Amino acid sequence: MRKINSKIITKFTSEAGSKLHNKDYFAFAELDKYAIYVIVDGIDNDKHFKSGKIAVSKIISSFSQKPSMKRRYIKKLLNIANKELINESKEVRLKASITIVVTNYVKVRYGLVGNTRFSLFRDGFFKHQSKDQSLTQQLIETEQVELDKAAKHEERNNLYCYLGQRKRLTPYISKAFKLKDGDIISLSTRGLWEQIDSGEMLDVLTESKECQEVVDNVEDMLLSKQPKDLDNYTLAVIFIDKTYKNPKRKKRIKKIIFILIPILVIIIIILIIWYIRHQKRLDKIETMNYHIEDASNYIEDDNFPRAFEEYTEALDLARELELKVEKGDINKNLRLVEIIIEGDKSYQDKKYKEALDKYLLANKKTYYTDNLAKKYINEKLDKTREHLKVWDVLKQGDKKMDLGDYQGAKENYLLAKDLAYDLFFIEAKDEANEKLDKISEIEAELSEKNQKKEEEEKEKEAKRAKAMETYMKGDMSYSIGKYYDAKIYYETAKEIYKEIEEKELVEDITKKIELVDKIIKQANKDKSKAEAYEKYGDEEFDSGDIFEAQTLYIFARDIYEKYNMSEEMKGINEKIEKVKEIIHNQGSIEDTETDKGE
């Protein structure tokens, strides 16, 4: 019933222009509930297959079986047409630009791939015009090319999306436009819009009253310009004289009004109930604020356990009232107070490191609680650090002790002893005294050992020099890619270092030997892989796939070059040069054939 109760007039023209063959195609189908209009610009050079006709036929056939104007469905139709062109491509890849227009006689939507054009005119003005999927359109959008110069720009036919491409299709699908009586839709291929701009098209529409008259006048204007190289051109004009009107609309509005009246009554009742509950809510909010204020007062008195209780009561109310902001703020304050309480307990138990961590964490959290309890936390931090400083000085002494700096360790232990005495820190003072006694014993033992050590060092020094020389030769061989020589030098140096018990150097050399072994092993694997690339490249070369052969040869060359395989490099470079020469010659032949074709 939609088609019968609406009026749409469609007229079109499609000519070859100055070309021998017309690759453009236009077709439409007007069904009972939907209508589809398809315009295609064939952009391939195949003389046997008409890409436009193939794409349009496939789309019209699929649409007729299951019509729809959903965005996803239009995209599906375009993908079906794209697949059909790929399947039909024989000697030449079939390619085309396309625009699909679908209407339910009330609204209209279009899908576009390439640079065919859709335009919607209303009341003597442009309502909407499609955008090309071309490099020129991208330059327009980045303001590198002016809009009025797009029709003559050299990149206007350089498309990044078109039917027939093997990569993923990315069509543009428009929103649905509501139609009005008197709207005019035009569809055109590049042969027309390159010569007739939007202003000229609008003038013709204003002066013409009939659909066929518009088509004839635009074509006359195009031919009167007598362009030197006129491409295939197609123009389709669709007059929307009358859109479909639903006869049951008024009854539906009355029905909605009758339904809304009881709903309004229910809403009023709900508002009354809401007001009562809102007043109760306000009372609870006031109680919550009292708890928050009491908690603040307890914090000022350094009574954090009581502050914790007040914040807990306030948090329970905030959760009940689902006050997200207040709940978050209270929770931050509650967590801060909880951390301070934990820090105070650790301090009382003389767990100063644990207490310091808690106070530092609390200090960070004061940033998010408007510096709540900041003064108290700073005081606790100072007291805790004084006790920890004693332990830190003792630990510094222990580190120096481990490193053999006994004089430095002795100075640290004496300082720790003095600090602990001032703080009445008995445990630390006793520990400092024990470590001072231990240093006295160690100093006596060292005096005896040093003399023996000097003699041993002289003997080791000679071996160490020989090992270092061998080690450096290994590094030199490694740096120039002589991995087998490097391994021999490393193993010789390793044995000498084992003998003089230089464990760290033995471990370093062992790692280098393992690394060299991996490189040698990897070199052998990579060489096999390179030989396989070269073999497959030869097979591709013999089969005529020059570009694939070139890629495989380059893969092989990269591996040979990585391991300084000079003989292999020489052979593969000769093959690559041979491939480049063939590609160059083929390019010259194609350019010659193109010139002859033009």
XYZ file of C-alpha atoms in Angstrom:
598
model
C 0.000 0.000 0.000
C 2.917 2.383 0.515
C 3.873 2.473 -3.165
C 0.256 2.963 -4.303
C -0.318 5.808 -1.848
C 2.828 7.692 -2.788
C 4.155 9.157 -6.042
C 7.778 8.929 -7.139
C 8.966 9.737 -10.689
C 12.389 8.513 -11.859
C 14.146 9.517 -15.100
C 17.744 8.972 -16.146
C 20.276 9.123 -18.944
C 23.500 7.164 -19.364
C 25.946 7.670 -22.268
C 29.494 6.656 -23.176
C 30.628 10.281 -23.698
C 33.771 10.317 -25.830
C 34.692 6.730 -24.841
C 34.063 3.599 -26.934
C 32.226 1.712 -24.191
C 29.818 2.858 -21.491
C 30.884 1.301 -18.167
C 28.188 3.195 -16.192
C 24.939 1.509 -15.157
C 21.734 2.593 -13.445
C 18.738 0.525 -12.355
C 15.952 0.707 -9.819
C 13.143 -1.395 -8.385
C 10.021 -0.001 -6.692
C 8.368 -2.617 -4.494
C 5.254 -2.332 -2.335
C 7.035 -1.243 0.893
C 10.507 -0.314 -0.340
C 12.238 1.066 -3.415
C 15.906 0.839 -4.366
C 17.941 2.947 -6.838
C 21.487 1.946 -7.790
C 24.031 3.897 -9.861
C 27.451 2.453 -10.730
C 30.542 3.912 -12.402
C 32.768 1.145 -13.824
C 36.382 2.204 -13.352
C 38.185 -0.824 -14.835
C 39.442 -1.406 -18.408
C 37.838 -4.805 -19.044
C 36.076 -4.793 -22.455
C 34.228 -8.097 -21.987
C 32.616 -7.688 -18.566
C 30.508 -4.714 -17.478
C 31.334 -4.322 -13.806
C 28.463 -1.852 -13.306
C 25.829 -4.223 -14.648
C 27.198 -7.151 -12.616
C 27.091 -5.155 -9.357
C 23.628 -3.643 -9.967
C 22.073 -6.954 -10.990
C 23.379 -8.695 -7.880
C 22.161 -5.917 -5.565
C 18.680 -5.596 -7.139
C 18.250 -9.390 -7.034
C 19.285 -9.653 -3.358
C 17.158 -6.642 -2.366
C 14.037 -7.955 -4.113
C 14.205 -11.180 -2.104
C 14.384 -9.460 1.278
C 13.981 -5.655 1.142
C 15.105 -3.465 4.052
C 16.662 -0.045 4.633
C 18.626 -0.866 7.765
C 22.199 0.402 7.846
C 23.651 -3.084 8.322
C 21.586 -4.472 5.439
C 22.793 -1.821 2.976
C 26.367 -2.544 4.008
C 25.677 -6.246 3.413
C 24.393 -5.496 -0.124
C 27.582 -3.583 -0.925
C 29.735 -6.431 0.354
C 27.745 -8.902 -1.774
C 28.395 -6.751 -4.861
C 32.070 -6.444 -3.956
C 32.397 -10.234 -3.640
C 30.601 -10.716 -6.958
C 33.046 -8.422 -8.797
C 36.006 -10.246 -7.245
C 34.598 -13.615 -8.334
C 33.911 -12.352 -11.876
C 37.387 -10.805 -12.307
C 39.268 -12.804 -14.946
C 42.055 -11.160 -16.910
C 41.452 -7.710 -15.388
C 40.278 -6.899 -11.886
C 36.768 -5.480 -12.097
C 36.363 -2.226 -10.163
C 33.519 0.246 -9.712
C 32.130 3.160 -7.696
C 28.560 2.746 -6.490
C 25.741 4.495 -4.654
C 22.670 2.652 -3.321
C 19.554 4.623 -2.372
C 16.796 2.862 -0.398
C 13.473 4.376 0.669
C 10.340 3.164 2.422
C 8.415 6.065 0.800
C 8.702 8.010 4.085
C 12.453 8.098 4.733
C 15.539 7.598 2.581
C 19.050 6.262 3.264
C 22.019 5.795 0.951
C 25.240 3.792 0.952
C 28.322 4.847 -1.024
C 31.594 3.281 -2.131
C 33.929 5.369 -4.313
C 32.977 8.696 -5.901
C 29.508 8.423 -7.392
C 27.341 11.267 -6.047
C 24.066 11.464 -4.096
C 22.292 14.838 -3.712
C 19.041 15.769 -1.994
C 17.313 19.049 -2.954
C 14.488 20.647 -0.960
C 12.649 23.934 -1.476
C 15.204 25.142 -4.027
C 18.264 24.444 -1.830
C 20.760 21.667 -1.262
C 19.608 19.587 1.703
C 22.425 17.051 1.561
C 25.256 15.897 -0.718
C 27.456 12.812 -0.352
C 31.227 12.917 0.111
C 33.627 10.969 -2.119
C 35.952 8.292 -0.765
C 38.943 9.818 -2.515
C 42.224 11.529 -1.696
C 40.770 14.833 -2.941
C 37.934 14.598 -0.382
C 40.479 14.017 2.402
C 42.409 17.098 1.265
C 39.155 19.110 1.265
C 38.374 18.029 4.835
C 41.865 19.100 5.966
C 41.389 22.426 4.080
C 44.294 21.718 1.714
C 41.995 21.906 -1.335
C 39.052 24.287 -1.836
C 35.633 22.671 -2.352
C 34.910 24.453 -5.657
C 38.152 23.041 -7.127
C 37.445 19.392 -6.246
C 35.896 18.499 -9.624
C 39.162 19.329 -11.443
C 41.642 18.179 -8.795
C 44.133 15.596 -10.044
C 43.458 13.189 -7.137
C 39.629 13.186 -7.482
C 39.667 9.634 -8.877
C 42.339 8.331 -6.479
C 39.965 6.199 -4.377
C 40.767 4.548 -1.073
C 37.594 2.457 -1.239
C 35.889 0.914 -4.294
C 33.973 -2.198 -5.336
C 36.289 -5.022 -6.375
C 38.975 -4.442 -3.749
C 40.198 -7.526 -1.929
C 40.846 -5.860 1.382
C 38.040 -5.115 3.849
C 35.357 -2.850 2.334
C 34.566 0.322 4.319
C 31.457 1.877 2.727
C 29.782 5.069 3.970
C 26.197 4.449 5.110
C 24.159 7.605 5.757
C 21.572 8.213 8.427
C 17.923 7.955 7.408
C 16.544 11.280 6.032
C 12.831 11.989 6.340
C 11.357 12.845 2.936
C 9.004 15.740 2.201
C 6.662 16.213 -0.713
C 8.566 17.990 -3.478
C 12.021 16.653 -2.577
C 14.355 15.856 -5.480
C 17.150 13.276 -5.409
C 19.902 13.170 -8.015
C 22.484 10.440 -8.618
C 25.469 11.039 -10.909
C 28.773 9.535 -11.976
C 32.051 11.385 -12.318
C 31.563 11.999 -16.061
C 28.744 14.395 -15.124
C 29.784 15.965 -11.816
C 33.277 16.761 -13.148
C 31.621 19.090 -15.692
C 28.410 20.264 -13.956
C 28.863 21.857 -10.553
C 26.246 22.041 -7.770
C 25.281 25.630 -8.612
C 24.509 24.770 -12.222
C 22.541 21.725 -11.123
C 20.498 23.845 -8.733
C 19.738 26.357 -11.518
C 18.387 23.598 -13.764
C 16.199 22.223 -10.962
C 14.799 25.678 -10.281
C 13.964 26.323 -13.934
C 12.589 22.823 -14.758
C 9.177 21.532 -13.723
C 9.209 17.945 -14.979
C 11.608 15.138 -14.074
C 12.493 14.333 -17.709
C 12.989 18.042 -18.368
C 15.645 18.178 -15.636
C 17.521 15.236 -17.151
C 17.360 16.712 -20.669
C 18.425 20.204 -19.592
C 21.382 18.934 -17.559
C 22.534 16.758 -20.457
C 22.194 19.689 -22.892
C 24.257 21.869 -20.552
C 26.917 19.132 -20.310
C 27.185 18.664 -24.100
C 27.157 22.402 -24.769
C 30.439 22.713 -22.863
C 32.024 20.346 -25.438
C 34.646 18.894 -23.042
C 37.678 17.431 -24.821
C 37.754 14.084 -23.005
C 34.218 13.431 -21.781
C 34.047 10.308 -19.614
C 31.029 7.977 -19.369
C 28.273 9.956 -17.701
C 25.049 8.940 -15.975
C 22.415 11.107 -14.316
C 19.341 9.832 -12.491
C 16.729 12.267 -11.157
C 14.056 11.148 -8.680
C 11.051 13.425 -8.005
C 9.362 12.750 -4.649
C 5.975 14.224 -5.571
C 4.163 12.544 -2.695
C 5.411 10.596 0.340
C 3.411 7.922 2.110
C 1.021 9.151 4.880
C -0.217 6.760 7.557
C -4.072 7.014 7.692
C -4.200 5.675 11.285
C -1.977 8.393 12.755
C -4.777 10.525 14.371
C -6.356 7.505 16.028
C -3.014 6.514 17.396
C -2.503 9.990 18.931
C -5.902 9.830 20.705
C -5.085 6.401 22.037
C -1.801 7.687 23.437
C -3.605 10.578 25.213
C -6.055 8.186 26.901
C -3.166 6.072 28.053
C -1.237 9.077 29.417
C -4.028 10.389 31.738
C -3.886 7.503 34.269
C -0.113 7.571 34.018
C -0.126 11.257 35.084
C -2.323 10.402 38.090
C 0.122 7.696 39.108
C 3.019 10.136 38.726
C 1.318 12.639 41.086
C 0.848 9.941 43.723
C 4.455 8.906 43.330
C 5.568 12.536 43.777
C 3.634 12.802 47.079
C 5.231 9.621 48.373
C 8.603 10.882 47.213
C 8.151 14.166 49.138
C 7.425 12.329 52.394
C 10.428 10.094 51.945
C 12.526 13.079 50.986
C 11.780 14.806 54.308
C 12.847 11.686 56.197
C 15.958 11.600 54.078
C 16.799 15.196 55.008
C 16.519 14.310 58.714
C 18.986 11.453 58.281
C 21.371 13.711 56.362
C 21.295 16.177 59.261
C 22.091 13.358 61.728
C 24.940 12.235 59.518
C 26.391 15.752 59.516
C 26.233 15.830 63.354
C 28.338 12.653 63.505
C 30.865 14.163 61.096
C 31.143 17.319 63.183
C 31.607 15.322 66.412
C 34.326 13.238 64.747
C 36.179 16.435 63.779
C 36.049 17.680 67.363
C 37.476 14.383 68.690
C 40.328 14.593 66.190
C 41.220 18.050 67.444
C 41.495 16.496 70.919
C 43.680 13.636 69.542
C 40.962 11.164 70.531
C 41.046 9.004 67.409
C 39.147 5.927 68.745
C 36.066 8.094 69.446
C 36.455 9.855 66.079
C 36.481 6.418 64.440
C 33.151 5.545 66.101
C 31.514 8.803 64.929
C 32.747 8.381 61.338
C 31.454 4.794 61.347
C 27.959 6.001 62.305
C 28.092 8.706 59.615
C 29.268 6.196 56.977
C 26.390 3.816 57.762
C 23.919 6.652 57.166
C 25.648 7.726 53.949
C 25.417 4.160 52.642
C 21.774 3.902 53.613
C 21.035 7.204 51.846
C 23.234 6.222 48.853
C 25.145 9.506 49.003
C 28.100 8.626 46.809
C 30.078 11.839 47.303
C 29.525 12.017 51.071
C 30.150 8.293 51.418
C 33.449 8.714 49.608
C 34.544 11.659 51.780
C 33.551 9.971 55.042
C 35.217 6.745 54.002
C 38.467 8.654 53.324
C 38.353 10.282 56.779
C 37.461 6.970 58.438
C 40.345 5.197 56.717
C 42.750 7.980 57.759
C 41.695 7.705 61.418
C 41.972 3.912 61.264
C 45.549 4.144 59.935
C 46.514 6.630 62.692
C 45.122 4.256 65.344
C 47.156 1.379 63.841
C 50.264 3.574 63.787
C 49.813 4.557 67.453
C 49.502 0.885 68.449
C 52.701 -0.048 66.564
C 54.532 2.893 68.188
C 53.431 1.789 71.664
C 54.600 -1.765 70.881
C 58.020 -0.307 69.804
C 57.498 -1.492 66.214
C 58.887 1.754 64.848
C 59.301 0.733 61.204
C 55.717 -0.471 61.083
C 54.551 2.693 62.836
C 56.484 4.885 60.385
C 54.827 3.158 57.428
C 51.410 3.804 58.914
C 52.138 7.464 59.684
C 53.587 8.036 56.201
C 50.495 6.464 54.650
C 48.305 8.653 56.845
C 50.331 11.706 55.807
C 49.633 10.946 52.134
C 45.941 10.471 52.766
C 45.649 13.869 54.488
C 46.023 15.372 50.986
C 42.573 13.952 50.161
C 40.988 14.874 53.543
C 41.758 18.616 53.716
C 44.875 18.025 55.916
C 42.840 16.327 58.644
C 45.051 15.546 61.742
C 48.087 16.865 59.859
C 49.780 18.354 62.932
C 49.370 15.166 65.015
C 50.747 12.989 62.213
C 53.811 15.215 61.723
C 54.612 15.096 65.446
C 54.367 11.289 65.434
C 56.517 11.090 62.332
C 59.290 13.129 64.002
C 59.290 10.950 67.122
C 59.245 7.703 65.135
C 62.069 8.860 62.861
C 64.266 9.677 65.875
C 64.045 6.060 67.032
C 64.454 4.685 63.537
C 67.480 6.880 62.950
C 69.335 4.880 65.585
C 68.512 1.621 63.768
C 69.463 3.191 60.442
C 72.892 4.202 61.787
C 73.369 0.657 63.111
C 72.393 -0.789 59.693
C 74.825 1.548 57.940
C 77.509 0.230 60.257
C 76.472 -3.342 59.380
C 76.752 -2.581 55.646
C 80.219 -1.112 56.097
C 81.105 -4.138 58.169
C 80.019 -6.443 55.344
C 82.091 -4.396 52.882
C 85.159 -4.601 55.132
C 85.118 -0.916 56.121
C 85.673 -1.617 59.800
C 86.765 1.906 60.691
C 83.605 3.353 59.102
C 81.467 0.741 60.850
C 83.101 1.590 64.167
C 82.220 5.273 63.700
C 78.568 4.383 62.969
C 78.279 2.134 66.025
C 79.720 4.859 68.278
C 77.228 7.399 66.846
C 74.317 4.969 67.324
C 75.418 4.399 70.903
C 75.383 8.151 71.651
C 71.949 8.671 70.003
C 70.439 5.697 71.862
C 71.824 7.039 75.145
C 70.107 10.423 74.571
C 66.777 8.703 73.750
C 67.065 6.148 76.587
C 66.911 3.505 73.812
C 68.429 0.615 75.811
C 68.029 -2.139 73.185
C 69.891 -0.124 70.528
C 72.628 0.931 72.966
C 73.332 -2.707 73.972
C 73.449 -3.815 70.337
C 75.930 -1.023 69.477
C 78.233 -2.135 72.319
C 78.145 -5.772 71.140
C 79.114 -4.779 67.604
C 81.957 -2.539 68.835
C 83.418 -5.527 70.718
C 83.147 -7.660 67.580
C 85.045 -5.062 65.533
C 87.933 -5.136 68.020
C 88.212 -8.921 67.504
C 88.052 -8.627 63.723
C 90.763 -5.948 63.584
C 93.159 -8.292 65.409
C 92.440 -11.160 62.971
C 92.825 -8.908 59.921
C 96.289 -7.816 60.856
C 97.435 -11.448 60.672
C 95.582 -12.289 57.439
C 96.721 -9.228 55.487
C 100.339 -10.324 55.419
C 99.436 -13.758 54.001
C 97.061 -12.234 51.515
C 99.718 -9.949 49.998
C 101.871 -12.930 49.077
C 98.995 -14.756 47.423
C 97.996 -11.679 45.477
C 101.375 -11.354 43.768
C 101.058 -14.881 42.405
C 97.504 -14.323 41.241
C 98.308 -11.039 39.550
C 100.464 -12.666 36.884
C 97.770 -15.219 36.041
C 95.119 -12.516 36.124
C 97.033 -10.466 33.524
C 97.291 -13.477 31.185
C 93.583 -14.272 31.611
C 92.613 -10.656 30.931
C 94.671 -10.600 27.705
C 92.959 -13.783 26.481
C 89.568 -12.437 27.551
C 90.112 -9.238 25.517
C 91.066 -11.271 22.455
C 87.755 -13.101 22.811
C 85.885 -9.782 22.977
C 87.724 -8.555 19.878
C 86.816 -11.712 17.915
C 83.199 -11.425 19.086
C 82.978 -7.771 17.997
C 84.047 -8.608 14.408
C 81.749 -11.661 14.151
C 84.395 -14.431 14.580
C 82.285 -16.363 17.067
C 84.184 -19.662 16.879
C 87.523 -17.912 17.691
C 85.827 -15.912 20.443
C 84.576 -19.131 22.065
C 88.112 -20.617 22.194
C 89.581 -17.457 23.779
C 86.728 -17.294 26.329
C 87.147 -20.918 27.368
C 90.941 -20.440 27.832
C 90.375 -17.309 29.965
C 87.699 -19.134 31.941
C 90.092 -21.919 32.982
C 92.687 -19.395 34.192
C 90.093 -17.470 36.210
C 88.893 -20.736 37.749
C 92.419 -21.448 38.840
C 92.794 -18.088 40.592
C 89.203 -18.350 41.925
C 87.790 -15.267 40.215
C 84.199 -16.511 40.470
C 82.476 -13.386 39.163
C 84.646 -13.291 36.048
C 84.125 -17.034 35.555
C 80.377 -16.441 35.665
C 80.637 -13.519 33.217
C 82.727 -15.547 30.775
C 80.360 -18.515 31.147
C 77.457 -16.271 30.154
C 79.424 -15.006 27.150
C 80.254 -18.564 26.114
C 76.574 -19.473 26.390
C 75.701 -16.383 24.349
C 78.272 -17.295 21.667
C 76.921 -20.861 21.580
C 73.406 -19.498 21.076
C 74.605 -17.159 18.329
C 76.454 -19.999 16.567
C 73.418 -22.249 16.907
C 71.078 -19.448 15.793
C 73.414 -18.624 12.890
C 73.178 -22.204 11.698
C 69.376 -22.131 12.026
C 69.122 -18.753 10.324
C 71.417 -19.902 7.544
C 69.102 -22.867 6.943
C 66.156 -20.508 6.963
C 67.915 -18.162 4.520
C 68.738 -21.082 2.248
C 65.053 -22.073 2.381
C 64.023 -18.480 1.483
C 66.505 -18.550 -1.405
C 65.174 -21.931 -2.591
C 61.537 -20.773 -2.436
C 62.570 -17.565 -4.190
C 64.089 -19.624 -6.994
C 60.845 -21.588 -7.290
C 58.756 -18.391 -7.390
C 61.165 -16.930 -9.960
C 60.837 -20.022 -12.140
C 57.024 -19.883 -11.832
C 57.012 -16.228 -12.977
C 56.089 -14.548 -9.661
C 58.962 -12.023 -9.799
C 57.742 -9.813 -6.915
C 57.338 -12.757 -4.505
C 60.785 -14.039 -5.558
C 62.273 -10.592 -4.860
C 60.731 -10.552 -1.347
C 62.097 -14.020 -0.506
C 65.579 -13.110 -1.844
C 65.611 -9.964 0.340
C 64.680 -12.078 3.415
C 67.596 -14.418 2.631
C 69.995 -11.506 2.026
C 69.149 -9.910 5.412
C 70.117 -13.147 7.205
C 73.373 -13.588 5.243
C 74.278 -9.962 5.902
C 73.563 -10.351 9.639
C 76.205 -13.082 9.987
C 78.762 -11.686 7.454
C 78.318 -14.657 5.090
C 80.195 -13.092 2.196
C 79.916 -15.949 -0.293
C 76.188 -16.316 0.247
C 75.782 -12.512 0.079
C 77.472 -12.411 -3.307
C 75.155 -15.062 -4.779
C 71.904 -13.624 -3.408
C 72.764 -10.058 -4.481
C 73.229 -11.284 -8.038
C 69.746 -12.820 -7.964
C 68.185 -9.650 -6.516
C 69.792 -7.496 -9.212
C 68.491 -9.892 -11.868
C 64.938 -9.614 -10.460
C 65.165 -5.800 -10.326
C 66.269 -5.724 -13.973
C 63.248 -7.884 -14.994
C 60.832 -5.687 -12.989
C 62.314 -2.557 -14.572
C 61.916 -3.990 -18.070
C 58.315 -5.022 -17.361
C 57.527 -1.519 -16.094
C 58.879 0.008 -19.292
C 56.747 -2.361 -21.409
C 53.570 -1.534 -19.432
C 54.187 2.214 -19.812
C 54.565 1.748 -23.568
C 51.309 -0.238 -23.788
C 49.485 2.381 -21.713
C 50.640 5.168 -24.056
C 49.467 3.165 -27.059
C 46.049 2.519 -25.429
C 45.522 6.195 -24.751
